[in-house]
Rosetta silent file (secondary structure, phi, psi, omega in degrees, C-alpha in Angstrom):
SEQUENCE: HWQDHLRIVQEKAALRVIASGAAKAKEQAEAGDIDKALETIERARTEAAAMAEGQEALRYEAETICLADIDPEEVYWLWKPYLPLGKLAILEGDPSIGKTFLALKLTAAISQGWSLPTVNAQGELEIGERGEPQNVLYLSAEDGLGDTLKPRLIRAGADDSRVFAVTGKRHPGGKIEVPITLQDIAELDRTMSEYRPALMVVDPLQAYLGKGVDMNRAEQVRPVLAQVGALAQKHFCTILLIRHLGKSSKDRSIYRGLGSIDLAAAARSVLLVGRDPDDATKRILAHNKSSLGPSGASISFAITPEGALEWVGASHLTAAQVLAPDAVDTEEKSARAEAKEFLKEALANGP
SCORE:     score description
SCORE:     0.000 S_00000001
   1 L     0.000   35.669 -175.414   12.559    5.716   -1.955 S_00000001
   2 H   -63.171  -30.481 -179.801   13.330    2.221   -0.697 S_00000001
   3 H   -63.926  -41.481  179.722   12.628    0.681   -4.126 S_00000001
   4 H   -64.339  -41.523  179.044   15.355    2.802   -5.749 S_00000001
   5 H   -65.187  -38.331  179.449   17.839    1.891   -3.028 S_00000001
   6 H   -65.466  -38.162  177.419   16.994   -1.791   -3.395 S_00000001
   7 H   -61.156  -41.382  179.686   17.634   -1.629   -7.144 S_00000001
   8 H   -63.146  -44.506  179.383   21.066   -0.110   -6.472 S_00000001
   9 H   -60.177  -44.469 -178.990   21.917   -2.842   -3.941 S_00000001
  10 H   -66.159  -38.696 -179.657   20.850   -5.560   -6.408 S_00000001
  11 H   -65.192  -44.121  178.958   22.787   -3.977   -9.263 S_00000001
  12 H   -64.474  -38.074  178.930   25.993   -3.738   -7.193 S_00000001
  13 H   -63.672  -41.736  178.950   25.538   -7.329   -6.025 S_00000001
  14 H   -63.416  -41.288  179.372   25.179   -8.522   -9.635 S_00000001
  15 H   -65.235  -36.639  177.584   28.313   -6.623  -10.647 S_00000001
  16 H   -65.786  -38.430  178.292   30.257   -8.211   -7.750 S_00000001
  17 H   -62.255  -44.060 -179.447   29.119  -11.679   -8.877 S_00000001
  18 H   -65.971  -45.003 -178.316   30.316  -11.002  -12.440 S_00000001
  19 H   -64.247  -43.001 -179.974   33.651   -9.510  -11.287 S_00000001
  20 H   -64.905  -43.617  179.258   34.292  -12.371   -8.858 S_00000001
  21 H   -63.900  -39.940 -179.800   33.374  -14.996  -11.459 S_00000001
  22 H   -65.000  -41.111 -179.832   35.565  -13.351  -14.084 S_00000001
  23 H   -64.063  -41.457 -179.889   38.548  -13.254  -11.713 S_00000001
  24 H   -68.223  -41.659  178.435   38.120  -16.914  -10.835 S_00000001
  25 H   -63.149  -35.194  178.379   37.633  -17.914  -14.498 S_00000001
  26 H   -62.740  -44.208  178.952   40.812  -16.001  -15.368 S_00000001
  27 H   -61.581  -42.671 -178.880   42.767  -18.006  -12.794 S_00000001
  28 H   -67.286  -38.023  179.021   41.317  -21.297  -14.133 S_00000001
  29 H   -66.240  -42.178  179.713   42.032  -20.306  -17.752 S_00000001
  30 H   -65.878  -26.345  177.575   45.653  -19.399  -16.927 S_00000001
  31 L   -82.599   -4.082  176.853   45.935  -22.808  -15.230 S_00000001
  32 L    87.958    8.326 -179.200   44.773  -24.401  -18.499 S_00000001
  33 L   -95.471   85.673 -175.090   41.426  -25.710  -17.149 S_00000001
  34 H   -65.970  -43.674 -177.137   39.087  -24.531  -19.933 S_00000001
  35 H   -60.508  -44.916  179.442   36.046  -26.553  -18.820 S_00000001
  36 H   -66.194  -38.016  178.722   36.124  -25.156  -15.252 S_00000001
  37 H   -61.950  -45.157  178.912   36.658  -21.595  -16.553 S_00000001
  38 H   -64.711  -38.911  179.604   33.634  -21.896  -18.838 S_00000001
  39 H   -64.378  -42.043  179.259   31.554  -23.394  -16.007 S_00000001
  40 H   -63.538  -43.375  179.433   32.514  -20.515  -13.655 S_00000001
  41 H   -61.937  -43.800 -178.694   31.594  -17.912  -16.297 S_00000001
  42 H   -65.494  -39.639  179.798   28.217  -19.594  -16.912 S_00000001
  43 H   -64.157  -44.268  179.528   27.454  -19.829  -13.191 S_00000001
  44 H   -63.641  -40.295 -179.843   28.261  -16.124  -12.677 S_00000001
  45 H   -63.958  -43.016 -178.796   26.136  -15.160  -15.706 S_00000001
  46 H   -64.517  -43.670 -178.777   23.149  -17.179  -14.440 S_00000001
  47 H   -65.846  -42.650  179.750   23.365  -15.740  -10.920 S_00000001
  48 H   -65.950  -36.875  179.026   23.683  -12.156  -12.205 S_00000001
  49 H   -64.619  -37.578  178.620   20.742  -12.704  -14.580 S_00000001
  50 H   -64.508  -38.084  177.197   18.569  -13.865  -11.657 S_00000001
  51 H   -66.087  -38.476  178.088   19.396  -10.662   -9.799 S_00000001
  52 H   -63.363  -37.023  176.682   18.468   -8.614  -12.844 S_00000001
  53 H   -64.225  -35.064  176.398   15.088  -10.381  -12.924 S_00000001
  54 H   -62.726  -36.944  176.772   14.602   -9.322   -9.300 S_00000001
  55 H   -64.283  -41.791 -179.987   15.129   -5.744  -10.374 S_00000001
  56 H   -61.772  -35.025 -177.795   12.485   -6.104  -13.056 S_00000001
  57 H   -65.693  -21.198 -178.891   10.021   -7.406  -10.462 S_00000001
  58 L   -81.726   -5.492  179.395   10.261   -4.081   -8.579 S_00000001
  59 L   -81.379  119.519 -174.774    8.793   -2.135  -11.491 S_00000001
  60 L   -86.042  156.475  172.861    5.177   -1.353  -10.657 S_00000001
  61 L  -120.364  152.199  179.490    2.189   -1.243  -12.955 S_00000001
  62 L   -63.323  137.759  177.521   -0.914    0.858  -12.519 S_00000001
  63 L  -100.831  132.431 -178.910   -3.717   -0.914  -10.698 S_00000001
  64 L  -127.203  158.402  175.365   -7.233   -0.370  -12.003 S_00000001
  65 L  -144.092  138.021  179.964  -10.715   -1.394  -10.995 S_00000001
  66 L   -78.904  130.439 -178.055  -13.924   -1.160  -12.973 S_00000001
  67 H   -65.192  -17.643  175.720  -16.526    1.017  -11.267 S_00000001
  68 H   -66.567  -19.760 -179.907  -19.170   -1.509  -12.278 S_00000001
  69 H   -92.409    0.365 -178.919  -17.611   -3.746   -9.612 S_00000001
  70 L   -98.920  127.755  176.465  -17.955   -1.098   -6.884 S_00000001
  71 L   -86.375  133.805  176.623  -21.068   -1.121   -4.700 S_00000001
  72 L   -60.472  140.492 -179.708  -22.432    2.312   -3.707 S_00000001
  73 L  -109.089  136.370  177.633  -21.941    3.004    0.000 S_00000001
  74 L   -77.248  142.938  177.052  -24.484    4.724    2.194 S_00000001
  75 L   -90.363  129.431  176.790  -23.311    7.738    4.200 S_00000001
  76 L  -108.969  152.637 -170.341  -23.961    7.530    7.942 S_00000001
  77 E  -126.100  138.340  167.172  -24.063   10.542   10.209 S_00000001
  78 E   -81.846  -38.202  176.399  -23.091   11.422   13.744 S_00000001
  79 E  -147.637   97.997 -176.450  -24.888   14.748   13.233 S_00000001
  80 L   -77.126  134.165   -2.166  -26.636   15.086    9.888 S_00000001
  81 L  -100.837   26.580 -170.490  -25.606   16.931    7.721 S_00000001
  82 L   -92.378  -37.810 -175.574  -22.727   18.398    9.706 S_00000001
  83 E  -130.220  103.324  177.692  -20.636   15.442   10.957 S_00000001
  84 E   -77.868  144.734  177.245  -20.373   12.214    8.899 S_00000001
  85 L   -77.001  144.633  178.002  -19.382    9.004   10.677 S_00000001
  86 L    74.812   18.915 -176.028  -16.095    7.370    9.748 S_00000001
  87 L  -135.309  168.300  172.914  -14.713   10.593    8.292 S_00000001
  88 E   -89.266  140.399  174.677  -12.540   13.597    9.098 S_00000001
  89 E  -137.413  156.158  179.792  -14.230   16.909    9.908 S_00000001
  90 E  -122.698  137.762  171.621  -12.861   20.332   10.854 S_00000001
  91 E  -119.081  117.550 -173.755  -14.251   22.888   13.312 S_00000001
  92 E  -130.522  158.616 -179.960  -12.539   26.243   12.874 S_00000001
  93 E   170.182  171.589  178.220  -12.769   29.797   14.139 S_00000001
  94 L   -67.223  160.044  176.037  -10.878   32.605   15.835 S_00000001
  95 L   -58.140  143.666  175.845   -9.419   32.099   19.329 S_00000001
  96 L    60.807   26.884  179.691  -11.958   32.379   22.187 S_00000001
  97 L   -94.284  -13.726  178.546  -14.904   32.366   19.783 S_00000001
  98 L   119.473   13.437 -178.913  -16.533   29.251   21.257 S_00000001
  99 H   -62.876  -46.633 -178.460  -15.014   26.309   19.358 S_00000001
 100 H   -68.495  -38.164  175.287  -14.201   24.347   22.501 S_00000001
 101 H   -55.915  -45.295 -178.430  -17.602   25.168   24.031 S_00000001
 102 H   -67.397  -42.564  179.344  -19.223   23.735   20.916 S_00000001
 103 H   -61.222  -37.904  179.168  -16.966   20.654   20.851 S_00000001
 104 H   -74.057  -31.128  173.958  -17.847   19.953   24.487 S_00000001
 105 H   -63.884  -42.544  176.459  -21.547   20.470   23.775 S_00000001
 106 H   -63.635  -42.527  178.516  -21.248   17.822   21.044 S_00000001
 107 H   -58.612  -45.399  179.968  -19.311   15.601   23.450 S_00000001
 108 H   -61.483  -44.104 -178.841  -22.044   15.916   26.080 S_00000001
 109 H   -63.129  -43.071 -179.530  -24.769   15.093   23.558 S_00000001
 110 H   -64.992  -41.565 -177.259  -22.919   12.002   22.262 S_00000001
 111 H   -66.946  -25.695 -178.918  -22.207   10.775   25.797 S_00000001
 112 H  -101.227  -11.151 -176.692  -25.901   11.045   26.727 S_00000001
 113 L    80.470   16.367  179.579  -27.394    9.948   23.410 S_00000001
 114 L   -73.693  145.580  175.392  -29.098   13.316   22.954 S_00000001
 115 L   -77.144  141.450  177.269  -30.146   14.352   19.477 S_00000001
 116 L   -93.333  153.288 -172.984  -28.394   17.414   18.059 S_00000001
 117 L   -70.422  146.951  170.996  -30.415   20.207   16.433 S_00000001
 118 E  -131.302  165.420 -179.238  -31.203   20.400   12.726 S_00000001
 119 E  -106.219  123.548 -178.164  -33.042   23.016   10.706 S_00000001
 120 L   -83.720 -178.509 -176.055  -36.341   21.933    9.120 S_00000001
 121 L   -63.560  -23.244  179.314  -37.943   23.143    5.899 S_00000001
 122 L   -87.111    3.295  179.184  -39.652   25.972    7.779 S_00000001
 123 L    77.557   25.587 -179.089  -36.298   27.304    8.975 S_00000001
 124 L  -115.197  150.746  176.019  -36.831   26.229   12.571 S_00000001
 125 E   -71.410  140.478 -177.505  -34.599   24.235   14.888 S_00000001
 126 E  -132.911  134.802  177.423  -35.719   20.675   15.391 S_00000001
 127 L  -112.170  124.956 -177.799  -34.551   18.138   17.991 S_00000001
 128 L   -83.076 -166.909 -179.060  -34.974   14.460   17.114 S_00000001
 129 L   -78.390  154.150 -179.536  -35.406   11.414   19.307 S_00000001
 130 L   -70.458  142.859  179.357  -32.817   10.342   21.828 S_00000001
 131 L  -113.561 -160.682 -179.085  -30.357    7.642   20.742 S_00000001
 132 L   -82.299  133.768  173.999  -27.835    5.356   22.386 S_00000001
 133 L   -62.079  142.781 -178.965  -25.127    6.968   24.565 S_00000001
 134 L  -137.348  164.946 -177.045  -21.640    6.520   23.077 S_00000001
 135 E   -84.313  156.065  177.773  -18.032    7.135   24.066 S_00000001
 136 E  -133.229  133.604  169.964  -15.887   10.143   23.172 S_00000001
 137 E  -100.416  137.774 -175.838  -12.087   10.461   23.063 S_00000001
 138 E  -130.527  122.180  175.527  -10.748   13.948   23.718 S_00000001
 139 E  -110.356  113.122 -176.652   -7.245   15.254   22.949 S_00000001
 140 E  -127.389  123.930 -179.630   -6.740   18.720   24.438 S_00000001
 141 L  -107.250   -8.463 -174.347   -3.463   20.630   24.420 S_00000001
 142 L  -112.117  -28.058 -174.535   -4.758   24.064   25.460 S_00000001
 143 L  -113.497  138.474  178.044   -7.322   23.539   28.237 S_00000001
 144 L   -69.485  145.344 -178.745   -6.824   21.920   31.623 S_00000001
 145 H   -68.623  -43.756 -174.819   -8.864   18.814   32.352 S_00000001
 146 H   -82.543  -33.888 -174.857   -9.819   19.796   35.903 S_00000001
 147 H   -96.753  -14.340 -177.333  -10.238   23.555   35.630 S_00000001
 148 H  -126.199  -61.623 -172.809  -11.772   23.885   32.164 S_00000001
 149 H   -65.364  -48.803 -178.208  -12.943   20.738   30.398 S_00000001
 150 H   -61.723  -48.794  177.867  -14.556   18.949   33.354 S_00000001
 151 H   -59.207  -38.986 -179.928  -16.529   22.015   34.608 S_00000001
 152 H   -68.845  -37.757  177.290  -17.755   22.770   31.073 S_00000001
 153 H   -64.450  -39.768  177.772  -18.792   19.162   30.553 S_00000001
 154 H   -61.726  -45.587  179.490  -20.730   19.217   33.821 S_00000001
 155 H   -64.692  -29.609  179.005  -22.541   22.404   32.759 S_00000001
 156 H   -80.435   -8.231  178.193  -23.279   20.774   29.395 S_00000001
 157 L    82.628   23.499 -176.210  -24.839   17.790   31.183 S_00000001
 158 L   -70.901  154.242  167.820  -22.358   15.197   29.918 S_00000001
 159 L   -90.118   95.148 -172.008  -22.038   11.662   31.197 S_00000001
 160 H   -68.653   -9.613  175.548  -18.353   12.013   32.078 S_00000001
 161 H   -74.314   -9.275  178.711  -17.991    8.260   32.509 S_00000001
 162 H  -109.129    7.293 -179.713  -18.147    8.065   28.694 S_00000001
 163 E  -114.204  125.185 -174.267  -15.560   10.789   28.016 S_00000001
 164 E  -125.119  120.201  178.581  -11.886    9.770   27.940 S_00000001
 165 E   -87.144  130.493  175.845   -9.000   12.238   27.668 S_00000001
 166 L   -94.330  105.893 -171.696   -5.904   11.004   25.824 S_00000001
 167 L   -96.571  -12.985 -179.560   -3.120   12.714   27.753 S_00000001
 168 L   164.696 -163.143  177.119   -0.041   11.064   26.245 S_00000001
 169 E  -136.107  149.633 -176.880    1.653    7.732   25.691 S_00000001
 170 E  -140.726  138.422  177.035    3.769    5.604   28.003 S_00000001
 171 L   -68.340  138.691 -179.524    5.938    2.571   27.415 S_00000001
 172 L   -51.231  124.469 -179.395    4.492   -0.510   29.143 S_00000001
 173 L    82.552   -6.181 -178.732    5.876   -0.564   32.671 S_00000001
 174 L   -84.270  162.842 -179.413    7.525    2.824   32.145 S_00000001
 175 L  -105.527  -11.068 -175.210    7.156    5.857   34.352 S_00000001
 176 L   -99.660  124.945  176.809    7.663    8.551   31.736 S_00000001
 177 E  -103.044  131.644  179.870    4.683    9.811   29.789 S_00000001
 178 E  -118.407  157.603 -178.540    5.372   11.662   26.560 S_00000001
 179 L   -60.112  148.448  175.417    2.981   13.646   24.353 S_00000001
 180 L  -102.130  148.145  178.599    0.938   11.751   21.799 S_00000001
 181 L  -131.882  174.242  178.638    0.514   12.988   18.230 S_00000001
 182 L   -73.021   -5.047  173.668   -1.481   12.041   15.156 S_00000001
 183 L   -85.241  -11.749  179.244    1.617   10.245   13.908 S_00000001
 184 L   -85.948   64.551 -173.181    1.239    7.680   16.715 S_00000001
 185 H   -62.885  -41.201 -178.012   -1.179    5.623   14.659 S_00000001
 186 H   -62.661  -43.556 -179.933   -0.566    2.315   16.454 S_00000001
 187 H   -65.812  -43.571  178.880   -1.288    3.845   19.879 S_00000001
 188 H   -65.263  -37.964  179.269   -4.393    5.653   18.641 S_00000001
 189 H   -61.296  -46.638  179.962   -5.583    2.494   16.906 S_00000001
 190 H   -64.460  -40.045 -179.487   -5.304    0.466   20.122 S_00000001
 191 H   -65.806  -41.632  179.233   -7.035    3.199   22.149 S_00000001
 192 H   -68.222  -35.081  177.005   -9.915    3.449   19.687 S_00000001
 193 H   -64.923  -35.624 -178.311  -10.260   -0.340   19.661 S_00000001
 194 H   -74.605  -44.329 -172.915  -10.502   -0.326   23.460 S_00000001
 195 H   -98.683  -16.227  176.405  -12.952    2.565   23.933 S_00000001
 196 L    48.242   61.207 -177.963  -14.844    2.390   20.605 S_00000001
 197 E   -77.288  150.479  170.876  -15.658    6.115   20.396 S_00000001
 198 E   -88.496  -21.243 -178.304  -18.245    7.620   18.090 S_00000001
 199 E  -140.419  136.319  170.637  -16.367   10.933   18.253 S_00000001
 200 E  -126.852  123.372 -178.056  -12.722   11.873   18.722 S_00000001
 201 E  -103.572  132.199  177.334  -11.899   15.556   19.232 S_00000001
 202 E  -118.519  109.534 -170.065   -8.388   16.912   18.511 S_00000001
 203 E  -134.229  110.725   -7.326   -8.014   20.408   20.028 S_00000001
 204 L   -94.179  164.328 -176.774   -6.147   22.119   18.457 S_00000001
 205 H   -57.770  -45.158 -172.986   -4.928   20.320   15.358 S_00000001
 206 H   -62.811  -22.118  179.319   -1.583   22.115   15.126 S_00000001
 207 H   -79.087  -11.878 -173.184   -0.556   20.822   18.558 S_00000001
 208 L  -120.578    8.372  179.785   -0.964   17.192   17.465 S_00000001
 209 L   -70.722  -27.974  175.347    0.542   17.030   13.970 S_00000001
 210 L    95.272  172.206 -175.684    3.816   15.802   15.431 S_00000001
 211 L   -63.222  137.579  173.829    7.512   16.297   14.817 S_00000001
 212 L    80.026   10.189  179.983    8.655   17.301   11.365 S_00000001
 213 L  -114.864  114.738  174.103    5.223   18.322   10.053 S_00000001
 214 L   -92.980  117.133 -174.504    4.716   21.901    8.902 S_00000001
 215 L   -66.766   -8.295  175.983    0.958   22.421    8.625 S_00000001
 216 L   -91.619   -4.404 -178.273    1.562   24.819    5.728 S_00000001
 217 L  -105.682  112.503 -176.129    3.254   22.106    3.637 S_00000001
 218 H   -58.743  -39.864 -176.193    0.792   19.913    1.766 S_00000001
 219 H   -69.580  -18.428  176.760    3.318   17.094    1.202 S_00000001
 220 H   -93.096  -32.612 -177.792    3.877   16.867    4.978 S_00000001
 221 H   -76.662  -41.258 -173.658    0.252   17.229    6.050 S_00000001
 222 H   -56.187  -48.024 -179.267   -1.309   14.796    3.583 S_00000001
 223 H   -60.558  -37.706  179.068    0.366   11.558    4.817 S_00000001
 224 H   -64.961  -47.760 -178.701   -0.685   12.306    8.420 S_00000001
 225 H   -64.937  -34.560  179.667   -4.279   13.063    7.438 S_00000001
 226 H   -62.582  -42.862  179.725   -4.435    9.974    5.223 S_00000001
 227 H   -69.294  -39.682  179.268   -3.539    7.717    8.159 S_00000001
 228 H   -67.212  -39.156  177.056   -5.908    9.500   10.542 S_00000001
 229 H   -62.756  -37.120  177.191   -8.687    9.293    7.953 S_00000001
 230 H   -65.577  -36.197  175.665   -8.078    5.551    7.659 S_00000001
 231 H   -63.201  -44.027  179.445   -8.452    5.273   11.456 S_00000001
 232 H   -59.283  -42.981 -179.744  -11.771    7.129   11.317 S_00000001
 233 H   -68.181  -43.632 -178.183  -13.029    4.749    8.645 S_00000001
 234 H   -60.768  -42.090 -175.315  -11.747    1.619   10.405 S_00000001
 235 L   -98.721    6.000  178.006  -13.397    2.495   13.731 S_00000001
 236 L    51.205   51.047 -173.769  -16.482    4.152   12.203 S_00000001
 237 L  -127.169  139.492  172.525  -15.712    7.258   14.244 S_00000001
 238 E   -82.015  124.531  176.036  -15.978   10.956   13.429 S_00000001
 239 E  -105.690  114.138 -174.971  -12.617   12.637   14.040 S_00000001
 240 E  -102.048  112.674 -179.383  -13.153   16.361   14.636 S_00000001
 241 E   -96.366  123.302 -179.046  -10.037   18.493   14.121 S_00000001
 242 E  -101.383  130.957  178.679  -10.201   21.944   15.698 S_00000001
 243 E  -142.325  158.207  178.630   -8.071   24.715   14.241 S_00000001
 244 E   -85.512  166.980  175.605   -7.714   28.494   14.401 S_00000001
 245 E   -93.633  156.032  173.367   -8.191   30.922   11.538 S_00000001
 246 L   -76.795  171.064 -175.760   -5.434   32.927    9.876 S_00000001
 247 L   -80.484  -24.411 -177.023   -5.236   36.694   10.260 S_00000001
 248 L   -65.091  135.366  177.141   -5.974   37.563    6.633 S_00000001
 249 L  -107.139    8.168 -175.853   -9.519   38.751    5.997 S_00000001
 250 L   -93.033  -22.675 -176.075   -9.142   38.859    2.194 S_00000001
 251 L   -74.787  158.440  170.083   -9.313   35.130    1.437 S_00000001
 252 L   -62.647  155.630 -172.229  -12.482   33.189    0.720 S_00000001
 253 H   -57.700  -34.913 -176.925  -13.866   31.526    3.829 S_00000001
 254 H   -69.537  -19.566 -179.425  -12.642   28.048    2.860 S_00000001
 255 H   -96.621    0.959 -171.883   -9.047   29.360    2.711 S_00000001
 256 L   -79.604  -20.353 -179.091   -9.114   31.144    6.076 S_00000001
 257 E   -66.944  147.074  178.139   -8.106   28.205    8.272 S_00000001
 258 L   -60.354  143.104  174.146   -4.486   27.974    9.396 S_00000001
 259 L    95.714 -175.223 -178.250   -2.261   25.719    7.323 S_00000001
 260 L   -63.736  148.778  175.674   -2.374   24.165    3.898 S_00000001
 261 H   -64.438  -16.554  177.322   -5.636   24.089    1.941 S_00000001
 262 H   -63.626  -23.161  175.685   -5.074   20.304    1.892 S_00000001
 263 H   -62.649  -49.941  178.591   -6.423   20.244    5.454 S_00000001
 264 H   -67.547  -33.517 -179.445   -9.808   21.435    4.247 S_00000001
 265 H   -66.705  -36.407 -178.264   -9.511   19.236    1.150 S_00000001
 266 H   -74.931  -28.405 -179.494   -8.982   16.094    3.252 S_00000001
 267 L   -76.653  141.755  177.381  -11.937   16.827    5.544 S_00000001
 268 L   -84.702  -16.700  178.211  -15.371   15.738    4.366 S_00000001
 269 E  -147.440  136.133  177.041  -17.034   18.529    6.360 S_00000001
 270 E  -125.155  120.888  179.778  -15.757   21.918    7.532 S_00000001
 271 E  -109.184  139.286 -178.516  -17.679   23.858   10.183 S_00000001
 272 E  -118.306  134.323  173.933  -16.991   27.500   10.991 S_00000001
 273 E  -111.963  129.436  178.339  -17.765   29.317   14.239 S_00000001
 274 E  -147.979  169.704  179.652  -17.924   33.104   14.199 S_00000001
 275 E   -79.167  140.714  175.804  -19.539   36.043   15.933 S_00000001
 276 L   -69.774  116.321 -177.519  -22.980   37.156   14.768 S_00000001
 277 L   -65.104  -17.616 -179.721  -22.322   40.573   13.165 S_00000001
 278 L   -95.348  -11.979 -176.979  -25.851   41.676   14.131 S_00000001
 279 L  -154.490  103.916 -174.169  -25.693   40.539   17.759 S_00000001
 280 L   -64.497  -14.820 -179.617  -22.399   40.377   19.665 S_00000001
 281 L   -84.216   -7.453 -175.625  -23.916   38.056   22.274 S_00000001
 282 E  -114.845  155.522  174.401  -24.483   35.292   19.732 S_00000001
 283 E  -118.245  155.809  179.075  -22.279   32.942   17.736 S_00000001
 284 E  -119.859  130.176  170.168  -22.977   31.382   14.352 S_00000001
 285 E  -100.460  113.284 -177.737  -22.148   27.820   13.317 S_00000001
 286 E  -116.438  142.236  178.760  -21.900   27.830    9.507 S_00000001
 287 E   -85.249  107.479 -173.986  -21.287   24.884    7.190 S_00000001
 288 E   -89.884  -23.077  177.000  -18.244   25.957    5.175 S_00000001
 289 E  -156.243  138.689  175.828  -17.774   22.704    3.200 S_00000001
 290 E  -143.278  112.107 -177.014  -19.784   19.534    2.716 S_00000001
 291 L   -91.616  -14.441 -171.822  -18.468   16.775    0.439 S_00000001
 292 L  -113.333   11.790  179.080  -21.094   14.127    1.181 S_00000001
 293 L   166.374  179.540  178.469  -24.331   16.043    0.705 S_00000001
 294 L   -60.923  146.864  178.344  -25.934   19.493    0.694 S_00000001
 295 L   -65.845  146.426  177.365  -24.578   21.939    3.261 S_00000001
 296 L   -79.953  157.337  177.935  -26.564   22.351    6.442 S_00000001
 297 L   -68.910  153.581  177.830  -28.232   25.601    7.415 S_00000001
 298 E   -70.852  147.272 -178.888  -26.390   27.916    9.789 S_00000001
 299 E  -125.266  136.248  179.100  -27.296   27.664   13.469 S_00000001
 300 E   -96.318  140.138  174.947  -27.117   30.420   16.083 S_00000001
 301 E  -144.155  164.541 -179.764  -26.025   29.726   19.657 S_00000001
 302 E  -134.352  152.593  175.161  -25.082   31.680   22.761 S_00000001
 303 E  -108.416  117.385 -174.629  -22.790   31.108   25.717 S_00000001
 304 L   -71.891  161.423  176.281  -24.517   32.037   28.957 S_00000001
 305 L   -56.955  -25.209  178.502  -22.805   33.983   31.796 S_00000001
 306 L   -81.066   -5.308  177.413  -22.695   30.682   33.679 S_00000001
 307 L    88.951   26.884  177.290  -20.616   29.157   30.879 S_00000001
 308 L  -110.683  147.278  178.076  -23.208   26.929   29.225 S_00000001
 309 E   -94.289  130.472  178.700  -23.909   26.731   25.495 S_00000001
 310 E  -125.133  132.750  175.153  -27.531   27.188   24.425 S_00000001
 311 E   -71.769  136.371 -177.798  -28.961   26.743   20.932 S_00000001
 312 E  -104.317  -49.768 -178.848  -30.822   29.887   19.811 S_00000001
 313 E   166.623 -175.670  177.811  -32.204   29.142   16.347 S_00000001
 314 E   -74.745  157.755  179.734  -31.551   28.986   12.639 S_00000001
 315 E  -135.175  146.415  178.022  -29.565   31.759   10.950 S_00000001
 316 L   -86.992   -7.405 -173.900  -29.511   33.114    7.407 S_00000001
 317 L   -74.186  139.997  176.321  -25.828   34.069    7.680 S_00000001
 318 L   -96.832  172.278  178.465  -23.223   32.252    5.583 S_00000001
 319 H   -60.348  -41.246 -179.651  -19.589   31.557    6.468 S_00000001
 320 H   -62.835  -40.439 -179.777  -18.477   34.445    4.227 S_00000001
 321 H   -69.104  -35.875  178.932  -20.871   36.853    5.963 S_00000001
 322 H   -66.794  -33.431 -177.345  -19.733   35.739    9.410 S_00000001
 323 H   -90.188   -2.711 -178.955  -16.110   36.362    8.443 S_00000001
 324 L   -60.459  138.427  179.887  -16.727   39.750    6.788 S_00000001
 325 L   -58.858  145.367  177.180  -14.609   42.509    8.392 S_00000001
 326 L   -63.109  135.114  178.431  -16.444   44.690   10.887 S_00000001
 327 L   -75.043  141.958  176.081  -17.675   47.903    9.321 S_00000001
 328 L  -122.574  119.083 -174.488  -16.275   51.171   10.696 S_00000001
 329 L   -73.610  166.468 -174.944  -18.396   54.236   10.014 S_00000001
 330 H   -61.444  -39.452 -178.341  -16.976   57.538    8.720 S_00000001
 331 H   -62.954  -40.690  179.368  -17.432   59.342   12.040 S_00000001
 332 H   -66.717  -40.952  178.267  -15.388   56.683   13.880 S_00000001
 333 H   -61.137  -41.259 -179.176  -12.660   56.844   11.233 S_00000001
 334 H   -63.838  -43.127  179.950  -12.538   60.609   11.588 S_00000001
 335 H   -63.291  -39.113  179.431  -12.250   60.402   15.381 S_00000001
 336 H   -67.650  -40.091  178.485   -9.418   57.905   15.082 S_00000001
 337 H   -63.290  -40.483  178.743   -7.620   60.109   12.554 S_00000001
 338 H   -64.136  -42.070  179.783   -7.944   63.112   14.903 S_00000001
 339 H   -63.615  -38.905  179.203   -6.566   61.076   17.810 S_00000001
 340 H   -62.702  -45.782 -179.992   -3.633   59.966   15.660 S_00000001
 341 H   -63.873  -40.609  178.761   -2.786   63.546   14.680 S_00000001
 342 H   -60.128  -46.611 -178.722   -3.065   64.689   18.303 S_00000001
 343 H   -65.790  -39.389  179.294   -0.683   62.016   19.513 S_00000001
 344 H   -64.017  -38.436  179.269    1.855   62.676   16.769 S_00000001
 345 H   -71.498  -43.929 -176.906    1.856   66.384   17.623 S_00000001
 346 H   -66.257  -30.195 -176.432    1.975   65.867   21.388 S_00000001
 347 L  -104.395   13.393 -176.088    4.867   63.403   21.132 S_00000001
 348 L   -60.647  -34.723 -177.131    6.798   65.180   18.397 S_00000001
 349 L   -97.294   13.121  178.608    9.539   66.288   20.832 S_00000001
 350 L   108.114  177.860 -177.945    9.753   62.958   22.633 S_00000001
 351 L   -60.002    0.000    0.000    7.981   61.424   25.652 S_00000001
């Protein structure tokens, strides 16, 4: 509210000019010098009027632009149609469901220039031609670099010379490193300018929102996302925010992610990872939101016993179907009810 405070300062300053001028004019009038008294009053009036004009200048007007003057912009993709370049995207799912495995698989592919799978008109996975290797920035607050991220990247076949972990920020010449957050726009801007990444992964989002930001409050989340989105656009980089799901199973799939719905609203693409209800060994990547084109088909993948992610094929399952509560048959419910009654009876008199 700096504009309001500035108006108050200017108003008080104008009032002081008038009061001071009036006091001086009074002294001159009592001394019988009419011309000087009138001159003092006029000078004070002119100065106060100039301050009032300054106040008027702080009043804003709506800015408009005719859409006829706007050129249509082409959408570019890091992974069509799942990850648009220069935009924010979200990858969400329950803990330990495979979000980080998938993010590292994407990291490996970007670092090597490998094409990522798409689903063709026949419902089959298709791998395109290899492209140029590019850099990746990785912010990880949950997994160790040496014991988790590096081994998984090796298994994924990444070129680790193109993957850079952002571990914190340090004052030039200082010895103390402090955590970095998404509010440290200047530091992130300089880092992105230096490494020129095609992808930046933030895992998990809630660990990097920074001090004073409640992810459930839209008015606190929006300013952070707006600045991060501007960074993505400036550096033509996809920024992938990873977040967990809430515990409620009653909401629509787009509302299941932790935090304000403004998180999903700010992202141009939202990807969901969940367990395949028909095969516990498989995971499903479903396109939960796509603002820049038709949603992509769901893709099935598996994590091998050796800890590598392998693409399996296309899937007919939607995000809502992946998130549907597990069915419990009547016989299982009955057995659980019997066990409950047994325990209540056995423990009725205490342990």
